Structure formats: structure tokens, C-alpha cells
PDB file of C-alpha atoms in Angstrom:
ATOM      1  CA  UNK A 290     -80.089 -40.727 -40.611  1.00 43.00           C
ATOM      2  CA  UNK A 291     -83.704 -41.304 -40.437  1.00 44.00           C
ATOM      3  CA  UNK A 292     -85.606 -40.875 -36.807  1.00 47.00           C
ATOM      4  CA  UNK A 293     -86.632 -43.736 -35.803  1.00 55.00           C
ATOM      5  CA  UNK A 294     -88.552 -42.384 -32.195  1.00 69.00           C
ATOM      6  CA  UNK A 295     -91.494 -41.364 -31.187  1.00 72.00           C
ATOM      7  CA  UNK A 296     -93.103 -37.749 -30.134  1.00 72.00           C
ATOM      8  CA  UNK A 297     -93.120 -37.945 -26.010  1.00 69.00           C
ATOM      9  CA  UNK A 298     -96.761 -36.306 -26.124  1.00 71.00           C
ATOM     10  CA  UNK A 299     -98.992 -37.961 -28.134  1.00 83.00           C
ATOM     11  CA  UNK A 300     -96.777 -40.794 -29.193  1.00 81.00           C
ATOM     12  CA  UNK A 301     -96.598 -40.204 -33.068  1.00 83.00           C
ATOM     13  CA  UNK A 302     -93.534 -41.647 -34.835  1.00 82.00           C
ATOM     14  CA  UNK A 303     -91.265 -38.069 -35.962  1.00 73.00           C
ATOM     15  CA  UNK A 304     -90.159 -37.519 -39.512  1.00 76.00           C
ATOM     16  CA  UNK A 305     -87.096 -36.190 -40.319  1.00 74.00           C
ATOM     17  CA  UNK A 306     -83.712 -36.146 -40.052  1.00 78.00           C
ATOM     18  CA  UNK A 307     -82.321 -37.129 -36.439  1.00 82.00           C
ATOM     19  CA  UNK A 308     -79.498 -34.495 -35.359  1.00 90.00           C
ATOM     20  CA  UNK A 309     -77.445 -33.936 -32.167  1.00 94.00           C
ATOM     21  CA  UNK A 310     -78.743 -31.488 -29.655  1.00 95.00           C
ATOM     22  CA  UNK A 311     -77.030 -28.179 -28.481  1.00 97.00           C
ATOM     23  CA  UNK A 312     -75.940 -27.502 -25.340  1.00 98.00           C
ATOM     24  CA  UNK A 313     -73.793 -25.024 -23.663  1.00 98.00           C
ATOM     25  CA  UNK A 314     -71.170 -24.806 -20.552  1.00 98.00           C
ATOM     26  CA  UNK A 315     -69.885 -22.798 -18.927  1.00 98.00           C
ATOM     27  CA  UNK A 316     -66.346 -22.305 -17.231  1.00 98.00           C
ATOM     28  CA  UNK A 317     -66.838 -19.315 -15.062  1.00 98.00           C
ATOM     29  CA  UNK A 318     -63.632 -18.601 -13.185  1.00 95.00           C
ATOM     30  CA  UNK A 319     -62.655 -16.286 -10.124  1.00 94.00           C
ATOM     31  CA  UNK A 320     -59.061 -15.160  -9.270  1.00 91.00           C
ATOM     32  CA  UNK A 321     -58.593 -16.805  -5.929  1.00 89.00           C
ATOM     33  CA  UNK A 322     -61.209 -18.831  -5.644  1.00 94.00           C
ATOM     34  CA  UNK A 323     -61.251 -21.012  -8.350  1.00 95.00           C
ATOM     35  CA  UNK A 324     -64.179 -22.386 -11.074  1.00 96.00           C
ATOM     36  CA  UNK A 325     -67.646 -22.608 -10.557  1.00 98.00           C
ATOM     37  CA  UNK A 326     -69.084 -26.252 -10.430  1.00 98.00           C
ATOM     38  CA  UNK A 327     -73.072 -27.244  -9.724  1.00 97.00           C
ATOM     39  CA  UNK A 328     -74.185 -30.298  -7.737  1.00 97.00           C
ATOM     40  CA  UNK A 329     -76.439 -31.776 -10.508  1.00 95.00           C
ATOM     41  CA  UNK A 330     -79.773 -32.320  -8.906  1.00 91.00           C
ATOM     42  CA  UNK A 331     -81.068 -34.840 -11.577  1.00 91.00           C
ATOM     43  CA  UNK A 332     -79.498 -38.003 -13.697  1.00 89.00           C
ATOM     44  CA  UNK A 333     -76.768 -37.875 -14.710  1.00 90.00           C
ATOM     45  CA  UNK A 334     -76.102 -37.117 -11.015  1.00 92.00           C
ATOM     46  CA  UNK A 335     -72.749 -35.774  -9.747  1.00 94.00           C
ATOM     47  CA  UNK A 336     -70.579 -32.115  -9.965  1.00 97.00           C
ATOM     48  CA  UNK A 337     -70.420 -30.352 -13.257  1.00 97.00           C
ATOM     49  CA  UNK A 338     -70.006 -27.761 -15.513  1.00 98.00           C
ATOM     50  CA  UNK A 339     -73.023 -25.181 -15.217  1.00 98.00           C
ATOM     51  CA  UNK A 340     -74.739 -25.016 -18.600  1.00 97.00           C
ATOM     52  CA  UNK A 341     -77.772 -27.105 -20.469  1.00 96.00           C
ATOM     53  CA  UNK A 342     -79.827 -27.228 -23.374  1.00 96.00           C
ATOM     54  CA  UNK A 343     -80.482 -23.776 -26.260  1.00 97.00           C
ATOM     55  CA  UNK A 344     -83.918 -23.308 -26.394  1.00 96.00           C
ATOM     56  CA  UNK A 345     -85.106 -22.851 -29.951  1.00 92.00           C
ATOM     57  CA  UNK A 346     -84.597 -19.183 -31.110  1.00 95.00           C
ATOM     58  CA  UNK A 347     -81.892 -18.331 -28.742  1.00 97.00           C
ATOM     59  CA  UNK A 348     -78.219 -17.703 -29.671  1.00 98.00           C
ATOM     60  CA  UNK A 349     -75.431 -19.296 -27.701  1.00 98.00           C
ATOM     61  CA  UNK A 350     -74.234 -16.706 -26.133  1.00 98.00           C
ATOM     62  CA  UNK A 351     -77.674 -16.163 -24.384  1.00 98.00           C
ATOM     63  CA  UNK A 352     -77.947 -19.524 -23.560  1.00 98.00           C
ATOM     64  CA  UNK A 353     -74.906 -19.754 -21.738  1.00 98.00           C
ATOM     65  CA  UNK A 354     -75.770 -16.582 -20.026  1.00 98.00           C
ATOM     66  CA  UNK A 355     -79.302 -17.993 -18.744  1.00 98.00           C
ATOM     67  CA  UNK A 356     -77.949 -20.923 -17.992  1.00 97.00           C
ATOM     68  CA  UNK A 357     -75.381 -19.231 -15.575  1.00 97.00           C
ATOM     69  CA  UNK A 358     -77.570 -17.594 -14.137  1.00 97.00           C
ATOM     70  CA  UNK A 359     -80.359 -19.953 -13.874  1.00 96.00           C
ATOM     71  CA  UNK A 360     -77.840 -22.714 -12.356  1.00 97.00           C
ATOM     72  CA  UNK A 361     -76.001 -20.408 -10.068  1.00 97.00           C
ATOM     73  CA  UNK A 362     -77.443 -16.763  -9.424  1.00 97.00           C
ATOM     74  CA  UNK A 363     -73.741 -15.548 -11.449  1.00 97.00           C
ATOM     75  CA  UNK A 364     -73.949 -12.551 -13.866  1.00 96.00           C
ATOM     76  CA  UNK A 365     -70.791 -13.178 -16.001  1.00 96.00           C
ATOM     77  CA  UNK A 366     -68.650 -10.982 -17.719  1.00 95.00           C
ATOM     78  CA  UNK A 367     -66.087 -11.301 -20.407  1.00 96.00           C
ATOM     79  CA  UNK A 368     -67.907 -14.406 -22.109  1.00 97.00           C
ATOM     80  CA  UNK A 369     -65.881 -15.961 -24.192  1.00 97.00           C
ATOM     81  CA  UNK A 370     -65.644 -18.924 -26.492  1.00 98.00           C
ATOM     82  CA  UNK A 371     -63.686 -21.535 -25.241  1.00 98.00           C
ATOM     83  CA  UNK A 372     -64.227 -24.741 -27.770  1.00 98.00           C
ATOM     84  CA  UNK A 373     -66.875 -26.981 -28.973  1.00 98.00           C
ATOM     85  CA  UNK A 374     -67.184 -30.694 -27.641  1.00 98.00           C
ATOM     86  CA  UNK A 375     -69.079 -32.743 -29.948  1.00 97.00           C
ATOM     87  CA  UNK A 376     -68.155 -36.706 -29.088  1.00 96.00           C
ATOM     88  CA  UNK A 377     -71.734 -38.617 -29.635  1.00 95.00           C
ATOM     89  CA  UNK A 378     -71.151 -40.328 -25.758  1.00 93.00           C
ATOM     90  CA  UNK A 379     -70.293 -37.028 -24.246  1.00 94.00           C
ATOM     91  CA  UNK A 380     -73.788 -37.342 -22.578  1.00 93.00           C
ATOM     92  CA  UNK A 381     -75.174 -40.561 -21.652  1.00 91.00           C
ATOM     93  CA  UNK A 382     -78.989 -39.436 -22.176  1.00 90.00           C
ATOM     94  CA  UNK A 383     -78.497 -38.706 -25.728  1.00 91.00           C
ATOM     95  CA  UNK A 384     -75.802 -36.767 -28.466  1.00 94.00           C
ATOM     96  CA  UNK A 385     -75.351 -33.499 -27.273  1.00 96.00           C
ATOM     97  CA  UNK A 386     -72.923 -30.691 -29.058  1.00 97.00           C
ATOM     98  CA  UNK A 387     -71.668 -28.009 -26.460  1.00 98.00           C
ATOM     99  CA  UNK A 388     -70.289 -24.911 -27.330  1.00 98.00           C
ATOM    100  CA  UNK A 389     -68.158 -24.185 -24.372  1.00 98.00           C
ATOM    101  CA  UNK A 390     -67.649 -20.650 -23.068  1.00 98.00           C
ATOM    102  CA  UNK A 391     -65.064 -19.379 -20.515  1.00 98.00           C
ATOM    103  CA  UNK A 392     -66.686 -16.131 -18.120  1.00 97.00           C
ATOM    104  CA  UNK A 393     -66.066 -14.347 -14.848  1.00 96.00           C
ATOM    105  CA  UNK A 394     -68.453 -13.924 -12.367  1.00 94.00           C
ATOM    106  CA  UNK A 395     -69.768 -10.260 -11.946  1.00 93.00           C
ATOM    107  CA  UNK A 396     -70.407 -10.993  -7.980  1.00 95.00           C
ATOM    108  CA  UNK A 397     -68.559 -14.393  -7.079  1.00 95.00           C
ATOM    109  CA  UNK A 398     -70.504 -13.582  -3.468  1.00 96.00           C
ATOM    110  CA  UNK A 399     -74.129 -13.815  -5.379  1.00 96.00           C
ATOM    111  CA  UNK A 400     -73.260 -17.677  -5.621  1.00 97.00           C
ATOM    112  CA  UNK A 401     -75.901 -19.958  -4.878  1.00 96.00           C
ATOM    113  CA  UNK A 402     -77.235 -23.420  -6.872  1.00 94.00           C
ATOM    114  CA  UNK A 403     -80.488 -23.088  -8.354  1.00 91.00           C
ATOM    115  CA  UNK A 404     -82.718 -24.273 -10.775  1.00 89.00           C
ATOM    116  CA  UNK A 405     -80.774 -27.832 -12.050  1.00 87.00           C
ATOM    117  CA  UNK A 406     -78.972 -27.426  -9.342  1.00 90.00           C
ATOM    118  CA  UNK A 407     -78.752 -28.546  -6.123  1.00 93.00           C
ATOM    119  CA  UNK A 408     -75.802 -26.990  -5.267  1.00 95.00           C
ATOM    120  CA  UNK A 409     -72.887 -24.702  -6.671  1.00 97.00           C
ATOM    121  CA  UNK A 410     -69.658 -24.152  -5.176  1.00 97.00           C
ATOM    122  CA  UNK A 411     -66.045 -22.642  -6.279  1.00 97.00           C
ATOM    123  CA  UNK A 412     -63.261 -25.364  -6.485  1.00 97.00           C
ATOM    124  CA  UNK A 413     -59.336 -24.739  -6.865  1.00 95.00           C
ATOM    125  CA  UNK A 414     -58.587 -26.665  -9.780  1.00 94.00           C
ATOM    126  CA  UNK A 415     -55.948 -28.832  -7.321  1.00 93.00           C
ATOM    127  CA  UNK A 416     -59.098 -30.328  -5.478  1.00 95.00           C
ATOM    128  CA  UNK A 417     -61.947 -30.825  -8.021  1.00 96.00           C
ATOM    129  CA  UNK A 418     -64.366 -33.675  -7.440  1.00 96.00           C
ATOM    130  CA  UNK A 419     -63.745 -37.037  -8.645  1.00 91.00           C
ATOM    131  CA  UNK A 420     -65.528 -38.294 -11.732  1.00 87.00           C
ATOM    132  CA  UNK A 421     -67.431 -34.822 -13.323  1.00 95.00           C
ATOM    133  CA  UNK A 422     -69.994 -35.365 -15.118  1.00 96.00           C
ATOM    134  CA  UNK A 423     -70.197 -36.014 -18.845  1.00 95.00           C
ATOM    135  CA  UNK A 424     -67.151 -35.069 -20.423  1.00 96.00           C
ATOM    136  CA  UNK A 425     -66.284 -32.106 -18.302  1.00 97.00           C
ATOM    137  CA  UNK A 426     -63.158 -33.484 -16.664  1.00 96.00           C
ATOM    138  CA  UNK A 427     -61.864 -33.175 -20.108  1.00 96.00           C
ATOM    139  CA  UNK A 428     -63.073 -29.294 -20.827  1.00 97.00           C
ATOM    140  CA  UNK A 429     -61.630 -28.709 -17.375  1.00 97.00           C
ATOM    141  CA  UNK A 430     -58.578 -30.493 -18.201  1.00 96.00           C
ATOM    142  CA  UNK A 431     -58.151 -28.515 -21.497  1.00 97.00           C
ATOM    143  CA  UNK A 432     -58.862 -25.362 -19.731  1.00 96.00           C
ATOM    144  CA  UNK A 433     -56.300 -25.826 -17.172  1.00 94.00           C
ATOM    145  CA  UNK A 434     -53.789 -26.135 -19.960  1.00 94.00           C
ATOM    146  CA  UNK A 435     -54.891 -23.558 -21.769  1.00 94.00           C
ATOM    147  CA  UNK A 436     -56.353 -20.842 -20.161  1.00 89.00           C
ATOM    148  CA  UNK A 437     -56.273 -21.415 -15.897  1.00 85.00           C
ATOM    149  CA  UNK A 438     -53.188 -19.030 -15.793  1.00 86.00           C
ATOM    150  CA  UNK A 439     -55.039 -15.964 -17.800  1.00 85.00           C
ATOM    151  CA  UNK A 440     -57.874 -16.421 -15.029  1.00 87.00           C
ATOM    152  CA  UNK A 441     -55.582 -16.356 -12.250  1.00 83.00           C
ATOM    153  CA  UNK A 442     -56.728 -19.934 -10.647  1.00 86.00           C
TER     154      UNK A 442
END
């Protein structure tokens, strides 16, 4: 499909085709003390996932680490893909496609929000917010069937 916007900067209607962005999240989990979730600091407002957009030239992989990191001072180990969540309303801003990885935290006591975030906490998966963000109540949802037990949470 066509573009049919216009360049931010200077205005100038964009050629070319129109595709979905990619994103990345993260599901970084500690035995004990549950998942990592970040106090979103700007609209869409509310808990989520840690993760955001791949900057052009980066792989996945790094994104989600940099992310992580930028979002809540967590080095993560054991990265591993977890699924990829592509519904165009997943994000209300615009269509994202998020290649979601599962982690551990390298030092769970390093936690702090940052960056994006306002705030970043662990939750048990028995007393998560209400209403996450985007479609993560779903990735969480599919992770707690899947793949909570291997974490130990």
C-alpha cells in the first residue's frame, strides 16, 4: 500500500511502500521474584513490557538487549526468542511487529526504571497490574502458559 503521510521534518509527502514498524519486548524473569514490568512514562501510559523500537542497522537481539537495559539498568542473560506479535492494533500509535524475547536478569538488584521509563518493578505473575499496555497482557498470558514454570515464577 502506497504512503499516504508526510515527512515530520520538513513536511514532504514520502514515497514508497508503507510497512509496519519493528519493535521488541522483553520478558525478563527472576526465580522468586517474578517478571520485570516498566511504568511507561509517555502515551500510551500504564505498566508494560520493557522493549521499543530497532533502530535501523541493529539486529533484534541487540535491540532487545539495549532496550533492557536502557528501560531498566538489567543485563540479561539467556535471551531467547519467545514469539512474534504482529496484530495491526497491537499499538494504538501506529502497526508495530514485536519480536518477543524471554531473558533473565544478570543482577535482579541493579533494577531501576530509566530512560522510557518512569518506573520498573518485579511482579508475581498472581498480582500483575490491571490493563498492560498494548497487547502485553496477552504475551504475558502466553508466557505463563508456556514458559512461567521453566523460569521458576
Amino acid at each position: 500500500m502506497p504512503r499516504s503521510d508526510h515527512c515530520p521534518h520538513c513536511g514532504k509527502e514520502l514515497q514508497g511502500p508503507r510497512n509496519p514498524l519493528p519493535t521488541v519486548d522483553i520478558i525478563i524473569a527472576c526465580a522468586g521474584r517474578g517478571l520485570v514490568l516498566v511504568k511507561r512514562r509517555f502515551a500510551p501510559l500504564g505498566w508494560a513490557l520493557p522493549g521499543g523500537f530497532v533502530d535501523y542497522g541493529e539486529s533484534v537481539e541487540a535491540a532487545a538487549k539495549r532496550e533492557a537495559f536502557e528501560e531498566t539498568n538489567l543485563s540479561l542473560t539467556d535471551l531467547q526468542l519467545f514469539g512474534v506479535y504482529s496484530d495491526p492494533k497491537r499499538d494504538p500509535r501506529r502497526h508495530t511487529i514485536s519480536t518477543v524475547f524471554t531473558a533473565m536478569a544478570l543482577e535482579p538488584d541493579q533494577l531501576r526504571g530509566g530512560d522510557d521509563a518512569a518506573e520498573a518493578r518485579f511482579f508475581q505473575l498472581s498480582g500483575l497490574p490491571d490493563n498492560l499496555a498494548f497487547d502485553h497482557a496477552g504475551i504475558v498470558r502466553d508466557f505463563s502458559r508456556r514458559s512461567a514454570k521453566s523460569f521458576g515464577i
